[in-house]
Amino acid sequence: MDSLPPKVALIQKTLHTLGVDFEVRQLDQSTRTAKEASEALGCTIDQIVKSLVFCAGQAPILVLVSGSHRVNETLLSQRIGRSVTPASADFVRQHTGFSIGGVAPLGHPTPIPTYVDEGLMKYEQVWAAAGGPFAVFGCTPAFLCTLGQVVKVT
């Protein structure tokens, strides 16, 4: 863990603190986009977890969705009972501590309400960003369910 960049090491430490044995993988190829991540890992784009930040008023929410899916903002707004808009890069960094392309589903400075799209539940293993554009960790959809509420948003 000492050789990992600081933000990536934070994710590994957070995973261990949560008592799970998922290991962060630092890759040579970019994992910044779902397509790049799937190519680097040799898995389907559907198995990549996109961590997307939206604004619900002035507050952030995090939506975890399969790499091949798009969030239906109207449906998301209905599900959470508040209007949402995509967050700016600065807003994402301010509230998650990570830049777009490396936003992890955990390890944020303060807790962010999280919604997990039910479309991720059909996979045995999925891959999420781990704090940087070359870092991921594999996990189960069941683990993602511990991070937030499962909803249909795509």
PDB file of C-alpha atoms in Angstrom:
ATOM      1  CA  MET A   1       0.000   0.000   0.000  1.00  0.00           C
ATOM      2  CA  ASP A   2       2.979   2.323   0.513  1.00  0.00           C
ATOM      3  CA  SER A   3       3.627   2.510  -3.235  1.00  0.00           C
ATOM      4  CA  LEU A   4       0.071   3.596  -4.041  1.00  0.00           C
ATOM      5  CA  PRO A   5      -0.687   7.286  -4.685  1.00  0.00           C
ATOM      6  CA  PRO A   6      -2.191   8.892  -1.539  1.00  0.00           C
ATOM      7  CA  LYS A   7      -5.821   8.983  -2.717  1.00  0.00           C
ATOM      8  CA  VAL A   8      -5.620   5.409  -3.965  1.00  0.00           C
ATOM      9  CA  ALA A   9      -4.045   4.302  -0.680  1.00  0.00           C
ATOM     10  CA  LEU A  10      -6.950   5.990   1.124  1.00  0.00           C
ATOM     11  CA  ILE A  11      -9.399   3.768  -0.759  1.00  0.00           C
ATOM     12  CA  GLN A  12      -7.415   0.627   0.097  1.00  0.00           C
ATOM     13  CA  LYS A  13      -7.308   1.665   3.748  1.00  0.00           C
ATOM     14  CA  THR A  14     -11.052   2.421   3.718  1.00  0.00           C
ATOM     15  CA  LEU A  15     -11.801  -1.009   2.244  1.00  0.00           C
ATOM     16  CA  HIS A  16      -9.705  -2.702   4.936  1.00  0.00           C
ATOM     17  CA  THR A  17     -11.328  -0.569   7.650  1.00  0.00           C
ATOM     18  CA  LEU A  18     -14.716  -1.784   6.413  1.00  0.00           C
ATOM     19  CA  GLY A  19     -13.466  -5.336   6.902  1.00  0.00           C
ATOM     20  CA  VAL A  20     -13.512  -6.396   3.261  1.00  0.00           C
ATOM     21  CA  ASP A  21     -10.602  -8.004   1.473  1.00  0.00           C
ATOM     22  CA  PHE A  22     -11.024  -6.276  -1.877  1.00  0.00           C
ATOM     23  CA  GLU A  23      -7.650  -5.166  -3.199  1.00  0.00           C
ATOM     24  CA  VAL A  24      -6.979  -2.010  -5.180  1.00  0.00           C
ATOM     25  CA  ARG A  25      -5.264  -2.639  -8.483  1.00  0.00           C
ATOM     26  CA  GLN A  26      -3.028   0.067  -9.924  1.00  0.00           C
ATOM     27  CA  LEU A  27      -2.890  -0.484 -13.701  1.00  0.00           C
ATOM     28  CA  ASP A  28      -0.610   0.732 -16.479  1.00  0.00           C
ATOM     29  CA  GLN A  29      -3.601   1.560 -18.702  1.00  0.00           C
ATOM     30  CA  SER A  30      -6.078   4.333 -17.972  1.00  0.00           C
ATOM     31  CA  THR A  31      -9.330   3.439 -16.237  1.00  0.00           C
ATOM     32  CA  ARG A  32     -10.685   6.989 -16.433  1.00  0.00           C
ATOM     33  CA  THR A  33     -13.683   6.010 -18.577  1.00  0.00           C
ATOM     34  CA  ALA A  34     -15.820   2.883 -18.404  1.00  0.00           C
ATOM     35  CA  LYS A  35     -14.600   1.859 -21.863  1.00  0.00           C
ATOM     36  CA  GLU A  36     -10.936   2.303 -20.895  1.00  0.00           C
ATOM     37  CA  ALA A  37     -11.466   0.426 -17.635  1.00  0.00           C
ATOM     38  CA  SER A  38     -13.180  -2.515 -19.331  1.00  0.00           C
ATOM     39  CA  GLU A  39     -10.375  -2.737 -21.900  1.00  0.00           C
ATOM     40  CA  ALA A  40      -7.668  -2.542 -19.224  1.00  0.00           C
ATOM     41  CA  LEU A  41      -9.358  -5.234 -17.109  1.00  0.00           C
ATOM     42  CA  GLY A  42     -10.551  -7.488 -19.910  1.00  0.00           C
ATOM     43  CA  CYS A  43     -14.152  -7.443 -18.684  1.00  0.00           C
ATOM     44  CA  THR A  44     -17.388  -6.168 -20.147  1.00  0.00           C
ATOM     45  CA  ILE A  45     -18.219  -2.476 -19.927  1.00  0.00           C
ATOM     46  CA  ASP A  46     -21.355  -3.529 -18.010  1.00  0.00           C
ATOM     47  CA  GLN A  47     -19.129  -4.702 -15.120  1.00  0.00           C
ATOM     48  CA  ILE A  48     -17.610  -1.248 -14.657  1.00  0.00           C
ATOM     49  CA  VAL A  49     -19.201   0.868 -11.923  1.00  0.00           C
ATOM     50  CA  LYS A  50     -19.522   4.517 -12.849  1.00  0.00           C
ATOM     51  CA  SER A  51     -19.572   6.739  -9.740  1.00  0.00           C
ATOM     52  CA  LEU A  52     -21.569   9.775 -10.858  1.00  0.00           C
ATOM     53  CA  VAL A  53     -22.141  12.846  -8.726  1.00  0.00           C
ATOM     54  CA  PHE A  54     -25.300  14.904  -9.064  1.00  0.00           C
ATOM     55  CA  CYS A  55     -26.487  18.070  -7.357  1.00  0.00           C
ATOM     56  CA  ALA A  56     -29.732  17.787  -5.422  1.00  0.00           C
ATOM     57  CA  GLY A  57     -30.154  21.466  -4.645  1.00  0.00           C
ATOM     58  CA  GLN A  58     -26.792  22.405  -3.123  1.00  0.00           C
ATOM     59  CA  ALA A  59     -26.124  18.892  -1.793  1.00  0.00           C
ATOM     60  CA  PRO A  60     -24.261  16.088  -3.568  1.00  0.00           C
ATOM     61  CA  ILE A  61     -25.645  12.641  -4.233  1.00  0.00           C
ATOM     62  CA  LEU A  62     -23.681   9.736  -5.646  1.00  0.00           C
ATOM     63  CA  VAL A  63     -25.149   7.322  -8.163  1.00  0.00           C
ATOM     64  CA  LEU A  64     -23.429   4.017  -8.922  1.00  0.00           C
ATOM     65  CA  VAL A  65     -24.391   2.675 -12.329  1.00  0.00           C
ATOM     66  CA  SER A  66     -23.180   0.115 -14.862  1.00  0.00           C
ATOM     67  CA  GLY A  67     -20.669   1.435 -17.377  1.00  0.00           C
ATOM     68  CA  SER A  68     -22.980   0.904 -20.337  1.00  0.00           C
ATOM     69  CA  HIS A  69     -25.970   2.652 -18.787  1.00  0.00           C
ATOM     70  CA  ARG A  70     -27.015   6.280 -18.592  1.00  0.00           C
ATOM     71  CA  VAL A  71     -28.787   7.763 -15.599  1.00  0.00           C
ATOM     72  CA  ASN A  72     -32.312   8.936 -16.347  1.00  0.00           C
ATOM     73  CA  GLU A  73     -32.307  12.208 -14.391  1.00  0.00           C
ATOM     74  CA  THR A  74     -36.110  12.432 -14.356  1.00  0.00           C
ATOM     75  CA  LEU A  75     -36.398   8.917 -12.938  1.00  0.00           C
ATOM     76  CA  LEU A  76     -33.627   9.618 -10.404  1.00  0.00           C
ATOM     77  CA  SER A  77     -35.384  12.816  -9.300  1.00  0.00           C
ATOM     78  CA  GLN A  78     -38.630  10.879  -8.832  1.00  0.00           C
ATOM     79  CA  ARG A  79     -36.864   8.115  -6.876  1.00  0.00           C
ATOM     80  CA  ILE A  80     -35.204  10.479  -4.402  1.00  0.00           C
ATOM     81  CA  GLY A  81     -37.946  13.106  -4.272  1.00  0.00           C
ATOM     82  CA  ARG A  82     -35.694  15.999  -5.310  1.00  0.00           C
ATOM     83  CA  SER A  83     -34.659  17.553  -8.601  1.00  0.00           C
ATOM     84  CA  VAL A  84     -31.127  16.647  -9.688  1.00  0.00           C
ATOM     85  CA  THR A  85     -28.605  18.034 -12.163  1.00  0.00           C
ATOM     86  CA  PRO A  86     -25.162  16.731 -13.157  1.00  0.00           C
ATOM     87  CA  ALA A  87     -22.380  18.132 -10.973  1.00  0.00           C
ATOM     88  CA  SER A  88     -19.487  20.216 -12.278  1.00  0.00           C
ATOM     89  CA  ALA A  89     -15.940  18.906 -12.035  1.00  0.00           C
ATOM     90  CA  ASP A  90     -15.193  21.389  -9.227  1.00  0.00           C
ATOM     91  CA  PHE A  91     -18.305  20.320  -7.283  1.00  0.00           C
ATOM     92  CA  VAL A  92     -17.300  16.662  -7.668  1.00  0.00           C
ATOM     93  CA  ARG A  93     -13.772  17.321  -6.407  1.00  0.00           C
ATOM     94  CA  GLN A  94     -15.020  19.490  -3.531  1.00  0.00           C
ATOM     95  CA  HIS A  95     -17.451  16.881  -2.223  1.00  0.00           C
ATOM     96  CA  THR A  96     -15.689  13.597  -3.015  1.00  0.00           C
ATOM     97  CA  GLY A  97     -12.033  14.573  -2.823  1.00  0.00           C
ATOM     98  CA  PHE A  98     -11.500  12.933  -6.235  1.00  0.00           C
ATOM     99  CA  SER A  99     -11.352  14.126  -9.824  1.00  0.00           C
ATOM    100  CA  ILE A 100     -13.791  12.857 -12.426  1.00  0.00           C
ATOM    101  CA  GLY A 101     -12.405   9.604 -13.795  1.00  0.00           C
ATOM    102  CA  GLY A 102     -11.227   8.440 -10.382  1.00  0.00           C
ATOM    103  CA  VAL A 103     -14.257   8.992  -8.148  1.00  0.00           C
ATOM    104  CA  ALA A 104     -14.510   6.044  -5.799  1.00  0.00           C
ATOM    105  CA  PRO A 105     -17.839   4.937  -4.327  1.00  0.00           C
ATOM    106  CA  LEU A 106     -16.395   5.419  -0.816  1.00  0.00           C
ATOM    107  CA  GLY A 107     -13.672   7.303   1.037  1.00  0.00           C
ATOM    108  CA  HIS A 108     -15.208  10.764   0.713  1.00  0.00           C
ATOM    109  CA  PRO A 109     -14.416  13.536   3.227  1.00  0.00           C
ATOM    110  CA  THR A 110     -18.031  13.413   4.485  1.00  0.00           C
ATOM    111  CA  PRO A 111     -20.735  10.835   3.759  1.00  0.00           C
ATOM    112  CA  ILE A 112     -22.674  11.353   0.535  1.00  0.00           C
ATOM    113  CA  PRO A 113     -26.137   9.850   0.026  1.00  0.00           C
ATOM    114  CA  THR A 114     -25.542   6.995  -2.394  1.00  0.00           C
ATOM    115  CA  TYR A 115     -27.882   5.240  -4.807  1.00  0.00           C
ATOM    116  CA  VAL A 116     -26.951   1.961  -6.491  1.00  0.00           C
ATOM    117  CA  ASP A 117     -28.698   1.199  -9.779  1.00  0.00           C
ATOM    118  CA  GLU A 118     -30.364  -2.193  -9.662  1.00  0.00           C
ATOM    119  CA  GLY A 119     -28.821  -3.001 -13.050  1.00  0.00           C
ATOM    120  CA  LEU A 120     -25.515  -3.744 -11.288  1.00  0.00           C
ATOM    121  CA  MET A 121     -27.085  -6.565  -9.257  1.00  0.00           C
ATOM    122  CA  LYS A 122     -26.920  -9.118 -12.068  1.00  0.00           C
ATOM    123  CA  TYR A 123     -23.122  -9.399 -12.068  1.00  0.00           C
ATOM    124  CA  GLU A 124     -20.983 -11.650  -9.898  1.00  0.00           C
ATOM    125  CA  GLN A 125     -18.140  -9.120  -9.818  1.00  0.00           C
ATOM    126  CA  VAL A 126     -17.935  -5.455 -10.751  1.00  0.00           C
ATOM    127  CA  TRP A 127     -15.071  -2.964 -10.844  1.00  0.00           C
ATOM    128  CA  ALA A 128     -15.117   0.512  -9.318  1.00  0.00           C
ATOM    129  CA  ALA A 129     -12.713   3.454  -9.457  1.00  0.00           C
ATOM    130  CA  ALA A 130     -10.263   3.599  -6.585  1.00  0.00           C
ATOM    131  CA  GLY A 131      -9.277   7.253  -6.331  1.00  0.00           C
ATOM    132  CA  GLY A 132      -7.241   7.770  -9.489  1.00  0.00           C
ATOM    133  CA  PRO A 133      -7.378   7.338 -13.268  1.00  0.00           C
ATOM    134  CA  PHE A 134      -5.316   4.108 -13.171  1.00  0.00           C
ATOM    135  CA  ALA A 135      -6.780   2.466 -10.051  1.00  0.00           C
ATOM    136  CA  VAL A 136      -9.749   0.141  -9.566  1.00  0.00           C
ATOM    137  CA  PHE A 137     -10.997  -2.449  -7.139  1.00  0.00           C
ATOM    138  CA  GLY A 138     -13.147  -5.451  -7.812  1.00  0.00           C
ATOM    139  CA  CYS A 139     -16.102  -6.115  -5.538  1.00  0.00           C
ATOM    140  CA  THR A 140     -19.489  -7.728  -5.406  1.00  0.00           C
ATOM    141  CA  PRO A 141     -22.731  -5.889  -6.068  1.00  0.00           C
ATOM    142  CA  ALA A 142     -23.752  -6.962  -2.549  1.00  0.00           C
ATOM    143  CA  PHE A 143     -20.923  -4.820  -1.196  1.00  0.00           C
ATOM    144  CA  LEU A 144     -22.148  -1.825  -3.191  1.00  0.00           C
ATOM    145  CA  CYS A 145     -25.554  -2.320  -1.571  1.00  0.00           C
ATOM    146  CA  THR A 146     -23.929  -1.632   1.804  1.00  0.00           C
ATOM    147  CA  LEU A 147     -22.931   1.823   0.542  1.00  0.00           C
ATOM    148  CA  GLY A 148     -26.399   3.046  -0.351  1.00  0.00           C
ATOM    149  CA  GLN A 149     -29.948   2.396  -1.436  1.00  0.00           C
ATOM    150  CA  VAL A 150     -30.671   0.188  -4.450  1.00  0.00           C
ATOM    151  CA  VAL A 151     -32.967   1.921  -6.937  1.00  0.00           C
ATOM    152  CA  LYS A 152     -33.773   1.817 -10.642  1.00  0.00           C
ATOM    153  CA  VAL A 153     -32.343   4.958 -12.234  1.00  0.00           C
ATOM    154  CA  THR A 154     -31.546   3.864 -15.802  1.00  0.00           C
TER     155      THR A 154
END
